[in-house]
XYZ file of C-alpha atoms in Angstrom:
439
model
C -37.950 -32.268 -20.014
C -34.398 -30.032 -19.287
C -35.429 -28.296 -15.806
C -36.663 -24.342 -16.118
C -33.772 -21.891 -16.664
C -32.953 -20.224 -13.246
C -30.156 -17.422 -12.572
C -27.458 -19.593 -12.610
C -28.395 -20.950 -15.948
C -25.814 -20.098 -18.619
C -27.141 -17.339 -21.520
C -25.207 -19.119 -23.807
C -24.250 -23.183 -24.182
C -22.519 -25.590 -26.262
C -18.779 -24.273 -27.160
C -19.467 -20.508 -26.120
C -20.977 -21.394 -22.802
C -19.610 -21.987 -19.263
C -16.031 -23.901 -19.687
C -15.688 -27.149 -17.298
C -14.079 -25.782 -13.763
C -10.761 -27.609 -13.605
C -9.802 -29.057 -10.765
C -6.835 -28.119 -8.501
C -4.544 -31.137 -9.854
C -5.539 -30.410 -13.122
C -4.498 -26.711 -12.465
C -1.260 -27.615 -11.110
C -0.205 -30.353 -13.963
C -1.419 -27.488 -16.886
C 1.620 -25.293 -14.952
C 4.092 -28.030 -15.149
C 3.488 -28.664 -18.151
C 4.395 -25.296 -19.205
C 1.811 -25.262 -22.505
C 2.678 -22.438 -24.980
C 5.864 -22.063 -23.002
C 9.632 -23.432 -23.986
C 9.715 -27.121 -22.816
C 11.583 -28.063 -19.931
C 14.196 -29.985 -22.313
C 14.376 -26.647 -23.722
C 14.778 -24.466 -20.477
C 17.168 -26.831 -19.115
C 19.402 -26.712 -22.321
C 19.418 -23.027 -22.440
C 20.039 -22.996 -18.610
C 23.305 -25.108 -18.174
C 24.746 -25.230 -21.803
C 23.885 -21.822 -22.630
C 27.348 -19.943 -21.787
C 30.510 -20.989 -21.681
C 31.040 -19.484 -18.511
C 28.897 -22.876 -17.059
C 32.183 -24.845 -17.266
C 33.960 -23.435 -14.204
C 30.766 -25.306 -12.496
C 32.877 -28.033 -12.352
C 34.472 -26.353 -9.116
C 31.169 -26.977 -7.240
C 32.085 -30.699 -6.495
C 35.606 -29.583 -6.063
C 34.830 -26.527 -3.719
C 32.514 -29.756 -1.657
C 35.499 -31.980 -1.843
C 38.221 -29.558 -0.317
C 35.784 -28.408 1.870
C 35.098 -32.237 3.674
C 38.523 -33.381 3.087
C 40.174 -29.671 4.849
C 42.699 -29.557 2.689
C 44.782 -26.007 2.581
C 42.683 -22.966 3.150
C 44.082 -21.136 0.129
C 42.232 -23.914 -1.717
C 39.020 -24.176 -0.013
C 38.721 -20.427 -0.200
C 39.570 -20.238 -4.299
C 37.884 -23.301 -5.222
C 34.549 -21.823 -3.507
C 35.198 -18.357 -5.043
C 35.588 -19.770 -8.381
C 32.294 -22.065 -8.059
C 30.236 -19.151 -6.574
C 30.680 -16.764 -9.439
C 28.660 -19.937 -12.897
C 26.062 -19.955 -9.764
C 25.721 -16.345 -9.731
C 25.529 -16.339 -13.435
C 22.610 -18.627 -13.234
C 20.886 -17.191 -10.854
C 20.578 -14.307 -12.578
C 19.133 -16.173 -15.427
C 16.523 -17.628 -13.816
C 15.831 -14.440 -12.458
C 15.479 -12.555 -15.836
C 13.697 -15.191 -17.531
C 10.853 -15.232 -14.934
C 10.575 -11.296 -15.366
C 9.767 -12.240 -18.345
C 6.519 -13.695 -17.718
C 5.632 -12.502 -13.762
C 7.171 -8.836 -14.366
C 10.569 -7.148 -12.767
C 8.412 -6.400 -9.203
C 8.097 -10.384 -8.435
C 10.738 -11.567 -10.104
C 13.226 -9.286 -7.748
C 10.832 -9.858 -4.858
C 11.573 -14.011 -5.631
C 15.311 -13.751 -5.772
C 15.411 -11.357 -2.517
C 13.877 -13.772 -1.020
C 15.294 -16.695 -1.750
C 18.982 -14.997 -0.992
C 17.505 -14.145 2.137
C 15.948 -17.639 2.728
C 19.572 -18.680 3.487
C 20.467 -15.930 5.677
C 17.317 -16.641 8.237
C 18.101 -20.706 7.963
C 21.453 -19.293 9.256
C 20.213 -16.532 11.446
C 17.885 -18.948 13.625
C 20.682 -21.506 13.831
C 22.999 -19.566 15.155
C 19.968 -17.936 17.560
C 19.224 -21.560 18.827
C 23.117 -21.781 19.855
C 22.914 -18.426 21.786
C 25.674 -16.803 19.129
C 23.186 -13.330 19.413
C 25.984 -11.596 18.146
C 26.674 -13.272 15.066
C 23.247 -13.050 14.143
C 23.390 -8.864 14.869
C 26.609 -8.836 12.923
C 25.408 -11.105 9.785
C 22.334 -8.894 9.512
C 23.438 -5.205 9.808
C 26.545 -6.545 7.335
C 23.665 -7.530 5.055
C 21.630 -4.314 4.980
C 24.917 -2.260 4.457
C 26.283 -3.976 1.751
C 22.956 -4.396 -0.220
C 22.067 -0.767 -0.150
C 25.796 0.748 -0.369
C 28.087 -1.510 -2.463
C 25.708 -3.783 -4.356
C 23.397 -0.839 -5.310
C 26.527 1.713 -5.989
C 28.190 -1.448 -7.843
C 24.772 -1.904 -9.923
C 24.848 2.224 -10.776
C 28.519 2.093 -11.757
C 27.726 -0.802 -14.225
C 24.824 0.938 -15.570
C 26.588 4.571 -16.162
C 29.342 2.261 -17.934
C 26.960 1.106 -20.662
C 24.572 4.350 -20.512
C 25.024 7.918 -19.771
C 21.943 8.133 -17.177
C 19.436 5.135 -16.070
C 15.885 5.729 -14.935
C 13.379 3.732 -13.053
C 10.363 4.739 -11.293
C 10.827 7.284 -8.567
C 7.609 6.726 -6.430
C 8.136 3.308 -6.226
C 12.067 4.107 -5.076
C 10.789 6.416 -2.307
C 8.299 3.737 -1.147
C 11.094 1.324 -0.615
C 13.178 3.938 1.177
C 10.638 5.605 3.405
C 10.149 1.685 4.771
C 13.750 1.039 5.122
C 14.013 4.892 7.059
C 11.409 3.438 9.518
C 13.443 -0.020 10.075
C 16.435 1.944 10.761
C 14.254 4.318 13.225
C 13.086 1.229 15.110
C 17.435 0.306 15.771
C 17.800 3.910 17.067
C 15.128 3.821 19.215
C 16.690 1.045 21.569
C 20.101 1.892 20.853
C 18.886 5.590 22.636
C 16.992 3.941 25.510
C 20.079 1.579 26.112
C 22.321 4.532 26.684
C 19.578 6.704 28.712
C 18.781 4.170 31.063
C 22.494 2.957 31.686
C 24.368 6.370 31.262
C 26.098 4.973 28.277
C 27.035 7.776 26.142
C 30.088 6.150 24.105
C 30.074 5.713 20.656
C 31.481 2.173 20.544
C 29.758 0.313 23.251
C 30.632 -3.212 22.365
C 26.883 -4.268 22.095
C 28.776 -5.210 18.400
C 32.493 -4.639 19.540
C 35.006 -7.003 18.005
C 36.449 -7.870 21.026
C 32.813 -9.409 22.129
C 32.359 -11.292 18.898
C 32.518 -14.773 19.998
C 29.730 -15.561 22.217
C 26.623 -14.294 23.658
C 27.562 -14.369 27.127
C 29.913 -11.414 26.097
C 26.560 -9.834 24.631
C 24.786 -10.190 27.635
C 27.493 -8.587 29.872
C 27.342 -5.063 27.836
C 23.271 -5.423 28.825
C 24.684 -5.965 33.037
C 24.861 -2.276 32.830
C 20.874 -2.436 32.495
C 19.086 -3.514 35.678
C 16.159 -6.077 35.485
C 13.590 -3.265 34.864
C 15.787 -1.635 32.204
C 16.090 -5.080 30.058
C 12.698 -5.973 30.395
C 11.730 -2.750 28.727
C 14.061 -3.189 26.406
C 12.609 -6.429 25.765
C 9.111 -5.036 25.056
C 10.406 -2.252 22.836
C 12.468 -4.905 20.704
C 9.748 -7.429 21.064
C 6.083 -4.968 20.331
C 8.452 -3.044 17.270
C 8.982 -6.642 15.939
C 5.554 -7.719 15.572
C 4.449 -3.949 14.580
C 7.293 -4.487 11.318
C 6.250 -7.696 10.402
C 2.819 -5.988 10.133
C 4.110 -3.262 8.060
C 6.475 -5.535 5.648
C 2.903 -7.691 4.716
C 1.154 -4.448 4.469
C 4.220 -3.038 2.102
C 4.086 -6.201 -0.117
C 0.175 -5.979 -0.386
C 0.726 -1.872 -1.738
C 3.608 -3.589 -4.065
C 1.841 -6.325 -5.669
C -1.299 -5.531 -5.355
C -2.876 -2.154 -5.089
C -0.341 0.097 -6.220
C 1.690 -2.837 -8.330
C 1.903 -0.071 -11.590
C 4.511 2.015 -9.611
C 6.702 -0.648 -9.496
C 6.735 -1.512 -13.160
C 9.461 -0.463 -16.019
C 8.999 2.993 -17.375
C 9.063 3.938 -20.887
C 11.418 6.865 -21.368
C 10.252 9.746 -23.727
C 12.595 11.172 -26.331
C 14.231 14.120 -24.650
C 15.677 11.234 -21.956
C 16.695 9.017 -24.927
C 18.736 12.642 -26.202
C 19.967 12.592 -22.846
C 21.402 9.379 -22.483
C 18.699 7.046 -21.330
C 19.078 3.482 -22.851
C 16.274 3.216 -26.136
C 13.624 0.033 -25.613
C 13.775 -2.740 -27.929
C 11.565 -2.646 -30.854
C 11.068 -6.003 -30.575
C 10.266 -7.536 -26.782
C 13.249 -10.550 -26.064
C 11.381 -13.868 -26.068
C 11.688 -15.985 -22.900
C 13.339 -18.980 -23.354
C 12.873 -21.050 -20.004
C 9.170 -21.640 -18.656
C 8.270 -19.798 -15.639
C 8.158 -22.970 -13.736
C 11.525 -24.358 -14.850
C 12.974 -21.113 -14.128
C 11.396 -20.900 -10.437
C 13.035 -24.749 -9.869
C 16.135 -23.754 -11.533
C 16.010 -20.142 -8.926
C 15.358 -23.051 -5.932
C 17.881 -25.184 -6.955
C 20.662 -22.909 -7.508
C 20.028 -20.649 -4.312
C 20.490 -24.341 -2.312
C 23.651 -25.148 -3.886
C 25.340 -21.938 -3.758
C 24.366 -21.527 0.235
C 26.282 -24.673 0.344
C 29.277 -23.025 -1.485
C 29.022 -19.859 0.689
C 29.595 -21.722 3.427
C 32.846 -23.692 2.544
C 34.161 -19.840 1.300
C 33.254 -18.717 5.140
C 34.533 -21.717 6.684
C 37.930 -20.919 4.854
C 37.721 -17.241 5.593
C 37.943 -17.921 9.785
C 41.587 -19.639 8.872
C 42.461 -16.945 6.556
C 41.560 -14.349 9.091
C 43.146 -16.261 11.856
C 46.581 -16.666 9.399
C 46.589 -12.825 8.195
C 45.292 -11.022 11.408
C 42.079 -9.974 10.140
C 39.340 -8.120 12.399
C 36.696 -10.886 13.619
C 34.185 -7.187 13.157
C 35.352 -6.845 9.925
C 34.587 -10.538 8.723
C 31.463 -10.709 10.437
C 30.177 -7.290 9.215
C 31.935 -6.812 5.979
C 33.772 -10.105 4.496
C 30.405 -12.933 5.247
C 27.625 -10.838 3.566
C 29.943 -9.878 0.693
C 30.501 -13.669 0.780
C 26.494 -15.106 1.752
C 25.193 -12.498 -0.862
C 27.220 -13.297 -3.610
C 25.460 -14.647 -6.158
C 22.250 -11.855 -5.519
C 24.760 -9.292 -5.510
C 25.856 -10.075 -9.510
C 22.515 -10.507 -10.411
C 22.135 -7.491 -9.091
C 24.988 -5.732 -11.140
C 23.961 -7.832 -14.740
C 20.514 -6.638 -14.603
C 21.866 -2.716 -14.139
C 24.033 -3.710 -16.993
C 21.116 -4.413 -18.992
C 18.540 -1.287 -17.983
C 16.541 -3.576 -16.223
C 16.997 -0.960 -13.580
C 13.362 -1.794 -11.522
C 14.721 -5.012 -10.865
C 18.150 -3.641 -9.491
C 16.276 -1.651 -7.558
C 14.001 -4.482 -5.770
C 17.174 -6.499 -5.268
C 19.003 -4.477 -3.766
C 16.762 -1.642 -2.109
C 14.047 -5.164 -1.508
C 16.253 -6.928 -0.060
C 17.471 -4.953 2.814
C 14.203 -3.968 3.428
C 13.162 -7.830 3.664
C 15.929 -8.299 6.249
C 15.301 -5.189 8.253
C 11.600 -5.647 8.475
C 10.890 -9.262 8.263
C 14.072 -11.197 9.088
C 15.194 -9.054 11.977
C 11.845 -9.101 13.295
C 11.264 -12.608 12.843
C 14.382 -13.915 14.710
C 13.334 -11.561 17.689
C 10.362 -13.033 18.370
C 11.266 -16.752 17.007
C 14.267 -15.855 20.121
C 11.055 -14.830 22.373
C 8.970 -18.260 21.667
C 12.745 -20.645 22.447
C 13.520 -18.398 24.935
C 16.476 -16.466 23.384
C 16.836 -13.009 24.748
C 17.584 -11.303 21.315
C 16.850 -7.404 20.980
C 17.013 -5.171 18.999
C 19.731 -2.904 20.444
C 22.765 -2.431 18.261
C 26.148 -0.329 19.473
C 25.740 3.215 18.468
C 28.889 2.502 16.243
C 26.742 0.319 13.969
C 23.272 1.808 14.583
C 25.262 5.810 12.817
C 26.901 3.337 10.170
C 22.891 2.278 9.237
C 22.374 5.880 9.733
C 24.493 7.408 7.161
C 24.264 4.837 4.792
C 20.132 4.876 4.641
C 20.213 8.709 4.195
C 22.625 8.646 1.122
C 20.568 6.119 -0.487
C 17.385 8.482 0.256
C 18.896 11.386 -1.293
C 20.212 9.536 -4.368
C 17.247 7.420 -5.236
C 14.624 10.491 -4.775
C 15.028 11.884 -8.667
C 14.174 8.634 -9.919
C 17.701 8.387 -12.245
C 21.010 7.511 -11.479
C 24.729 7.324 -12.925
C 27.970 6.499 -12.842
C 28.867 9.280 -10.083
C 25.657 8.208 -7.555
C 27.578 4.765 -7.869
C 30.283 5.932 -6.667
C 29.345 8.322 -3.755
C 27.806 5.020 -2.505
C 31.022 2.347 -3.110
C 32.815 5.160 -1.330
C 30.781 5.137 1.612
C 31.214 1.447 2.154
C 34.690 1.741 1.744
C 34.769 4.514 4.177
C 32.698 2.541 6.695
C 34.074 -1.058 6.430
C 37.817 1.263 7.325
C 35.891 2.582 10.324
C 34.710 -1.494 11.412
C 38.368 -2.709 10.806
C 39.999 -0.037 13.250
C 37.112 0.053 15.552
């Protein structure tokens, strides 16, 4: 006899009941597998023979090859160049094709990240060999050039192909109220810095270029500080560490989960398509990668071009060194341009294509990931190995962050953007990377 029904029996068996619960394996295989999705022969066709802009990857070998063999730095440096700009291509490929499928939130929130997966493999390296400068310098260089010259790049593009680009404003001013508080939390031990040691110049060398090579030099601008003064500088860099890691987890719970819809492509209405605004496709663009080829593809191109970012920098020290470049303005100008490439064109193609959410989240997510997670994060990964990293930057730098945060505040707060927003921002870089090579 079957046993009595209970509350866990099904209302309905055979074909309409309960499916069979599928294991994890079986869960993960069905995703490789990519059913109903282009095949990974497919995807990987499409990927690397899909422009002929993919045969100038031939100067990834080449840019390895100069780079272990040292030949001329003129050749190191253009052979890298050259390879890093197929890479960025692909990358963002990979990038739109997941949007596809997982949206423009994630998919921006995936290639952030894994640009600025390279960035804290670097940061904690050079953390572990006491270069606290470089790791200041690599960072704030990072933030300015994602939210000035990427993001006034991406609006120039965009007012190129369309008269005025729109994307959602509440979303915008989420992103910029966080990255308003991350800059707060750099002023706030930049000021306690200069009231506890009487330090009232604008250029203490906390950043200086003449204290760019080591982070002995670093810890002589903190002698001015007596052991009282840099222990509490220690807690305020240390407790506001731990308090924005709290806040960037919290920030990507309200963007992917709870408030997710503000973050997502907006239809424009009619009177913005009179005025300009780019009209939607009447018929949605198929994906033609699978969302997991396209996630390996995203992994495996973000390794090789940190690999080719770092022959370009290796050359650049020579070039500088030959041409009498600024150390300051290499470290804060010259390596993130350089580390950031490939994010930055992505960046730039998807304004060029209205995708402007995504632009947005790249850019504008970006900085915010490195101001509220990977700042943080090397602070207190200096605390546990015993690495007295703070987060006190020279007043020089900490305005610079300043300036540059409000502009992109008052630009992003309509919710549209063009040609001329592009260019108040471009100009600003310009304006402060002249500042950082006569400082």
């Amino acid at each position: 006899m079957p046993p009595p029904p209970s509350e866990r029996t099904a209302l309905l068996t055979g074909e309409n009941g309960h499916a069979p619960r599928q294991s994890f394996v079986q869960r993960a295989l069905a995703v490789i597998e990519a059913k109903d999705e282009p095949s990974w022969g497919k995807s990987l066709r499409f990927f690397f023979l899909g422009s002929y802009l993919n045969v100038l990857l031939l100067f990834v070998p080449l840019s390895a090859v100069a780079h272990y063999l040292n030949w001329d730095a003129a050749l190191r440096f253009s052979f890298s160049f050259i390879a890093i700009i197929p890479l960025a291509k692909l990358l963002g490929e990979a990038t739109e094709q997941m949007s596809f499928k997982l949206g423009q939130t994630l998919a921006g929130l995936l290639n952030a990240s894994f640009g600025n997966a390279v960035e804290i493999i670097v940061g904690v390296a050079a953390l572990l060999k006491d270069e606290l400068v470089i790791v200041q310098n690599s960072m704030l260089g990072s933030i300015l050039s994602n939210i000035l010259l990427v993001l006034g790049c991406s609006f120039l593009a965009a007012g190129a192909v369309e008269q005025e680009s729109n994307f959602q404003v509440t979303a915008a001013q989420a992103q910029s109220s966080l990255m308003t508080l991350s800059c707060i939390t750099l002023i706030i031990p930049a000021a306690y810095h200069s009231v506890k040691s009487g330090n009232t110049s604008l250029f203490s060398n906390a950043l200086g270029s003449s204290r760019l090579d080591s982070s002995s030099d670093h810890n002589n601008d903190l002698l001015d500080l007596d052991r009282a003064g840099l222990d509490g500088l220690l807690i305020i860099s240390r407790g506001t560490a731990i308090l924005l890691l709290g806040m960037y987890v919290a920030f990507l719970y309200f963007q992917l989960k709870t408030h997710h819809h503000l973050f997502e492509a907006q239809v424009p209405t009619e009177d913005e398509i009179e005025r300009g605004a780019r009209r939607p496709p009447t018929e949605p663009e198929e994906a033609q990668m699978s969302v997991i080829s396209a996630g390996a593809c995203l992994l495996f191109i973000t390794v090789v071009t940190s690999f080719c970012a770092d022959y370009l920098v290796a050359s650049i020290e020579e070039f500088a060194t030959r041409y009498s470049i600024p150390k300051s303005f290499i470290g804060l100008i010259l390596l993130p341009i350089v580390a950031n490439a490939a994010e930055h064109v992505t960046s730039i193609w998807m304004a060029m294509k209205g995708q402007m959410e995504l632009t947005i989240g790249i850019c504008v997510g970006s900085s915010i990931q490195i101001a509220s997670f990977v700042i943080p994060l090397l602070v207190v990964v200096g605390w546990a190995s015993g690495h007295e990293l703070t987060l006190f930057f020279a007043n020089f730098e900490t305005v610079s962050l300043f300036v540059a945060v409000f502009l992109v505040n008052t630009l992003i707060q309509d919710g549209k953007s063009n040609y001329m927003e592009g260019l108040m921002l471009v100009t600003l870089y310009l304006v402060i990377a002249l500042a950082f090579w006569v400082s």
